[in-house]
GROMACS .gro file of C-alpha atoms in nm:
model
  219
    1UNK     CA    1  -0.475  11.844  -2.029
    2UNK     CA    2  -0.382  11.500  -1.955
    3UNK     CA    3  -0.200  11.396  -1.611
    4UNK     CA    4   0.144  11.369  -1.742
    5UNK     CA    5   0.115  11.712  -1.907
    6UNK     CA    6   0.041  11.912  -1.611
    7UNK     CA    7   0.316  12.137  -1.578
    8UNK     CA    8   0.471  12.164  -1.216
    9UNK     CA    9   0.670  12.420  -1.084
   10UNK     CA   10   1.025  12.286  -1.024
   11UNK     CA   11   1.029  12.487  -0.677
   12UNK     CA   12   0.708  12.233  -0.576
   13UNK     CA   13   0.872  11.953  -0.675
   14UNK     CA   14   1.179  12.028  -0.441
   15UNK     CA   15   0.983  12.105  -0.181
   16UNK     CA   16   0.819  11.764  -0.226
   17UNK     CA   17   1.155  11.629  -0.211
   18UNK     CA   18   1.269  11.785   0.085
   19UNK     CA   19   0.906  11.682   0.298
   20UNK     CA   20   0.913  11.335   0.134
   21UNK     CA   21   1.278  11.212   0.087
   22UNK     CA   22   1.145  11.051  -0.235
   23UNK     CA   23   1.323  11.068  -0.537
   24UNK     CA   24   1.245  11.404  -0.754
   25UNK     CA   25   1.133  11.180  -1.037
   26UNK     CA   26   0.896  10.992  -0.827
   27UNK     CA   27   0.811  11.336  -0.679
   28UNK     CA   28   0.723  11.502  -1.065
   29UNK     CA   29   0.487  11.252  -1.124
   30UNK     CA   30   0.324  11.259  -0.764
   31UNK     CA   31   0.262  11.628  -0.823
   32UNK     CA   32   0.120  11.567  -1.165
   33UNK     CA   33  -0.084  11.308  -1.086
   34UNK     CA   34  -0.219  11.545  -0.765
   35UNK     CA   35  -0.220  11.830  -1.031
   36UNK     CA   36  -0.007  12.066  -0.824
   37UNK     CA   37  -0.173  11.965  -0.490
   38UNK     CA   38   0.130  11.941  -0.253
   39UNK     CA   39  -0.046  11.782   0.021
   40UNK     CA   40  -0.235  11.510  -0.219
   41UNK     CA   41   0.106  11.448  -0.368
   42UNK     CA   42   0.240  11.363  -0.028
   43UNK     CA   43  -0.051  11.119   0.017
   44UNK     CA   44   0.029  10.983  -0.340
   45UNK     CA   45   0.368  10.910  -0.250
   46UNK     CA   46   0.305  10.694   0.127
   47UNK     CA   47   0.049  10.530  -0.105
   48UNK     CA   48   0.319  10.357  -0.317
   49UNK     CA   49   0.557  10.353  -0.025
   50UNK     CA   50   0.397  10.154   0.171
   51UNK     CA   51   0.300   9.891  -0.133
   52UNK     CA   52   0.657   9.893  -0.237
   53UNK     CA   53   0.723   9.774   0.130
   54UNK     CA   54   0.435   9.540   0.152
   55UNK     CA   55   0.586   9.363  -0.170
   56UNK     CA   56   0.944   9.377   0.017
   57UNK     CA   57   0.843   9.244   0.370
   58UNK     CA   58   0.897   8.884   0.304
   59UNK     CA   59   1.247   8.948   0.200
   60UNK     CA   60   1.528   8.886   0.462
   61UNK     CA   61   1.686   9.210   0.676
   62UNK     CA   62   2.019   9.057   0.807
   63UNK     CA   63   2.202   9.371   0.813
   64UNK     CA   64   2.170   9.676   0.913
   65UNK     CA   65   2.296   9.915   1.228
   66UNK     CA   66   2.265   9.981   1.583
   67UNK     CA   67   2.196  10.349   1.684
   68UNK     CA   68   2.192  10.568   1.996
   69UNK     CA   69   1.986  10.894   2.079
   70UNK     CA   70   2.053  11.047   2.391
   71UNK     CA   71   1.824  11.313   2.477
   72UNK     CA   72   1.912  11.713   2.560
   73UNK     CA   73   2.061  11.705   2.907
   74UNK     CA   74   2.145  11.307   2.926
   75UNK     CA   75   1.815  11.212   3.140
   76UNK     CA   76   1.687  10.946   2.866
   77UNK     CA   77   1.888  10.716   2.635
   78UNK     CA   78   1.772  10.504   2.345
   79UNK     CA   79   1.964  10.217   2.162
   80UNK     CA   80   1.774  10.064   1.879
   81UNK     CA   81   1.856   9.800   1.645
   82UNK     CA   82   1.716   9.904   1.272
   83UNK     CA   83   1.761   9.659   0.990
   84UNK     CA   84   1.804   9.599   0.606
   85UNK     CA   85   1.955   9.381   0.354
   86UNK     CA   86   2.285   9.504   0.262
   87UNK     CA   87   2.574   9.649   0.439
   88UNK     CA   88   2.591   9.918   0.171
   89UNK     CA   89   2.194  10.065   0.216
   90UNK     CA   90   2.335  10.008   0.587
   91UNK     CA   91   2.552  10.263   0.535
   92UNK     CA   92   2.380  10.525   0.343
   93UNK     CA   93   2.266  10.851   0.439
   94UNK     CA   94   1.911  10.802   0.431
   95UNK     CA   95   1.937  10.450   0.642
   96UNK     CA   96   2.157  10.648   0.896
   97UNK     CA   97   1.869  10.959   0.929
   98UNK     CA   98   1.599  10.731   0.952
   99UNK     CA   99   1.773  10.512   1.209
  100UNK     CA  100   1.852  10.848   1.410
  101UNK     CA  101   1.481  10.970   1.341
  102UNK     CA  102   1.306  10.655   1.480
  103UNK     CA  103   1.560  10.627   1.771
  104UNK     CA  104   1.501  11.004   1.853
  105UNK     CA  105   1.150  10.921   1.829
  106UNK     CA  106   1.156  10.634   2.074
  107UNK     CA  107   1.289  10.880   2.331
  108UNK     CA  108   0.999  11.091   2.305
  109UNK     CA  109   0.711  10.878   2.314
  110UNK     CA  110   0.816  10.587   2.448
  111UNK     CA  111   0.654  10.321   2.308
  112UNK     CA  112   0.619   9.937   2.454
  113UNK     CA  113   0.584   9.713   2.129
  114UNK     CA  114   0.793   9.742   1.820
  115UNK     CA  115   0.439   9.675   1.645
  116UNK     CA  116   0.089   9.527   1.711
  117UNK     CA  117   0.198   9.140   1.648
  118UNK     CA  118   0.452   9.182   1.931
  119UNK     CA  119   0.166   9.272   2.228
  120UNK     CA  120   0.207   8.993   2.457
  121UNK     CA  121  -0.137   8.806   2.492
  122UNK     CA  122  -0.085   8.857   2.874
  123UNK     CA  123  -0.126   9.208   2.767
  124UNK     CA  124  -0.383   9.186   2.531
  125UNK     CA  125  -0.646   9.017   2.762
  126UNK     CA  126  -0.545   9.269   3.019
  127UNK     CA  127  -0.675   9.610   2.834
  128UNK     CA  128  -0.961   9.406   2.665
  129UNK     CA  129  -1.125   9.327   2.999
  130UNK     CA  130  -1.047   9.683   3.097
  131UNK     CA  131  -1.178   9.779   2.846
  132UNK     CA  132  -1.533   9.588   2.830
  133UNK     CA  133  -1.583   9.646   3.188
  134UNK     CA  134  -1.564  10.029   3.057
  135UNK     CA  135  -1.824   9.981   2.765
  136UNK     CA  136  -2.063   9.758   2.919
  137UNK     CA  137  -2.047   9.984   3.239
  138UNK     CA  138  -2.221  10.256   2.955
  139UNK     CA  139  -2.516  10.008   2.929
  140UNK     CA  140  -2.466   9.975   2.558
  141UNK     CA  141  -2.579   9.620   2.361
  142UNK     CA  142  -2.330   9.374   2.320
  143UNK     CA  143  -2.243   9.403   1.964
  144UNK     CA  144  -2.177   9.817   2.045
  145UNK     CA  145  -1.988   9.678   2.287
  146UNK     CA  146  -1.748   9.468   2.078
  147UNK     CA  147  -1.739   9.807   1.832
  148UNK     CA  148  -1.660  10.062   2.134
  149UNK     CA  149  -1.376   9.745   2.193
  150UNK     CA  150  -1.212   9.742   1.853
  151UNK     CA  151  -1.189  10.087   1.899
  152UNK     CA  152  -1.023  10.109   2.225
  153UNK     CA  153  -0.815   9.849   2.052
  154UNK     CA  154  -0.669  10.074   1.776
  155UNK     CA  155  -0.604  10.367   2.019
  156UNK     CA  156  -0.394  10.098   2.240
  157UNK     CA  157  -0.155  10.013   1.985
  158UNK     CA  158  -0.158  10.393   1.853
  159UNK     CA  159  -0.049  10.440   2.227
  160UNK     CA  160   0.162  10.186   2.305
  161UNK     CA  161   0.321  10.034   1.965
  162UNK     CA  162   0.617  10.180   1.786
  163UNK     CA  163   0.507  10.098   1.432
  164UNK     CA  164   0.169  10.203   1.474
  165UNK     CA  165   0.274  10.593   1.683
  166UNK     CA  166   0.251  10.891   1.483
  167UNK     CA  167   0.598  11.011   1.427
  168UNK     CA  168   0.680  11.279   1.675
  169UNK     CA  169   0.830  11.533   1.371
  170UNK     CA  170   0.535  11.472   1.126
  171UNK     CA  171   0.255  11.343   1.330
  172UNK     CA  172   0.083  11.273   1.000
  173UNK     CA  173   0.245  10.929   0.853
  174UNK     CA  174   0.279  10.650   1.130
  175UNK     CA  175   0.617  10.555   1.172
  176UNK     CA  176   0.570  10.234   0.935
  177UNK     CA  177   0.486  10.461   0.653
  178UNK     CA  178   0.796  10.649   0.776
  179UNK     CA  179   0.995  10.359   0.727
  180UNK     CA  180   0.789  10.271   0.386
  181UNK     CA  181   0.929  10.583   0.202
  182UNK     CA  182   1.330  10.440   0.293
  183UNK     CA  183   1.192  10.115   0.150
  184UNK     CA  184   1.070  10.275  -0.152
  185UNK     CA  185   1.391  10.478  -0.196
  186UNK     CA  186   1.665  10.280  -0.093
  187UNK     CA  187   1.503   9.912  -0.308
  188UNK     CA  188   1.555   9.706   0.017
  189UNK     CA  189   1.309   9.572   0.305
  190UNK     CA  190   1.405   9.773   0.634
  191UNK     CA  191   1.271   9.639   0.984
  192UNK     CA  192   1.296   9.782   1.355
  193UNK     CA  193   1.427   9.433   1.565
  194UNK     CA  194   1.450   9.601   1.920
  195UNK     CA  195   1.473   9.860   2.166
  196UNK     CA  196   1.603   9.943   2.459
  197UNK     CA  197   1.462  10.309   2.649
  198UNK     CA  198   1.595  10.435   2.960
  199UNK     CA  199   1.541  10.756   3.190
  200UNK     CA  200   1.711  10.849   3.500
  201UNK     CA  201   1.572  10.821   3.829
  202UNK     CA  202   1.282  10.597   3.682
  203UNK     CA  203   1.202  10.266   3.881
  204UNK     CA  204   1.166  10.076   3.523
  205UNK     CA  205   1.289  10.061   3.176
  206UNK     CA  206   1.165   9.968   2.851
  207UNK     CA  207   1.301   9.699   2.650
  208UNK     CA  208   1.141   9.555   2.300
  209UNK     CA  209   1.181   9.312   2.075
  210UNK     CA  210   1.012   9.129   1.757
  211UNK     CA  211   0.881   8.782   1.846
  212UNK     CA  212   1.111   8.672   1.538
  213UNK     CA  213   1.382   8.787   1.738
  214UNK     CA  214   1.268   8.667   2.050
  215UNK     CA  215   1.187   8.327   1.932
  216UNK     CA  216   1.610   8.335   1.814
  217UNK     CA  217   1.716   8.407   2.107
  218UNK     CA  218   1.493   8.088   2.267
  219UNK     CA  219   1.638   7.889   2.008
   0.00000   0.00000   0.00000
């Protein structure tokens, strides 16, 4: 039986629909090309997600909203800036849940960086001497060294970048891919432009921004 004859279960496909937010027709054939495999499906689906937003990134996000989340209790507050293309997706159901999601999941984890690009060099430099001071400490040759670095590397901006963090209510698509399946549903590029986290009592605060949006402001 070919892959567009596999017969799915319309209770799978909902289900898909529900875990995903894709459409159910992009769901059907996610199933059938996974053959029924729910979790493979999934994996089929942030697959074309995040190409559909790879081909979109270029494109300009001048609209979009500014959302709150203020955690159980009031202790920590989160205003984020999410945008898109049109006032309309703006708007929209899905753009309005994802904005709550990622704000929501700001106040959890509290990232630094809105992604990787954005680590300040000062930064950078900082964690990578830490960091070779730790592996060469081991005794290990150099170019182990530079591996046990790269490494380090990844887990830093798992750690400290927004786009990069496992989202705190499915910890397995980043928050990009999150993002990536409201690109592939909604037709328009969507990008996180800043942050701003704060907790009561603590000495510090969290602010971030895109360097696009930092070099604006320095314009």
């Amino acid at each position: 039986m070919s892959e567009t004859q596999v017969k799915i279960d319309a209770k799978l496909v909902k289900e898909l629909r529900e875990k995903s937010g894709a459409p159910m027709g992009d769901c059907l054939k996610a199933l059938q090309e996974a053959k029924g495999d729910m979790e493979d499906a999934f994996v089929v689906l942030r697959k074309r997600g995040m190409a559909s937003a790879a081909k979109k990134a270029s494109r300009t996000t001048n609209e979009g909203a500014v959302g709150t989340y203020i955690h159980a209790g009031g202790k920590i507050g989160v205003l984020l800036e999410l945008n898109c293309e049109s006032d309309f997706v703006a708007r929209t159901e899905d753009f309005q849940e994802l904005l709550r999601d990622v704000a929501m999941h700001i106040a959890a984890v509290d990232p630094r960086f809105v992604s990787r690009e954005d680590v300040t060099e000062a930064d950078l430099e900082r964690e990578k001497d830490v960091y070779r001071a730790q592996a060469a400490a081991s005794g290990k040759p150099a170019n182990i060294v530079e591996k046990m670095l790269e490494g380090k590397l990844a887990k830093f901006y798992e750690e400290f970048c927004l786009l990069d963090q496992p989202f705190i209510k499915e910890s397995t698509q980043t928050i990009a891919q999150l993002i990536a399946t409201k690109v592939a549903k909604l037709g328009e590029n969507i990008s996180v432009r800043r942050f701003a986290r704060f907790k009561v009592g603590a000495p510090d605060w969290t602010v971030a921004q895109t360097k696009a949006a930092t070099e604006e402001a320095s314009a």
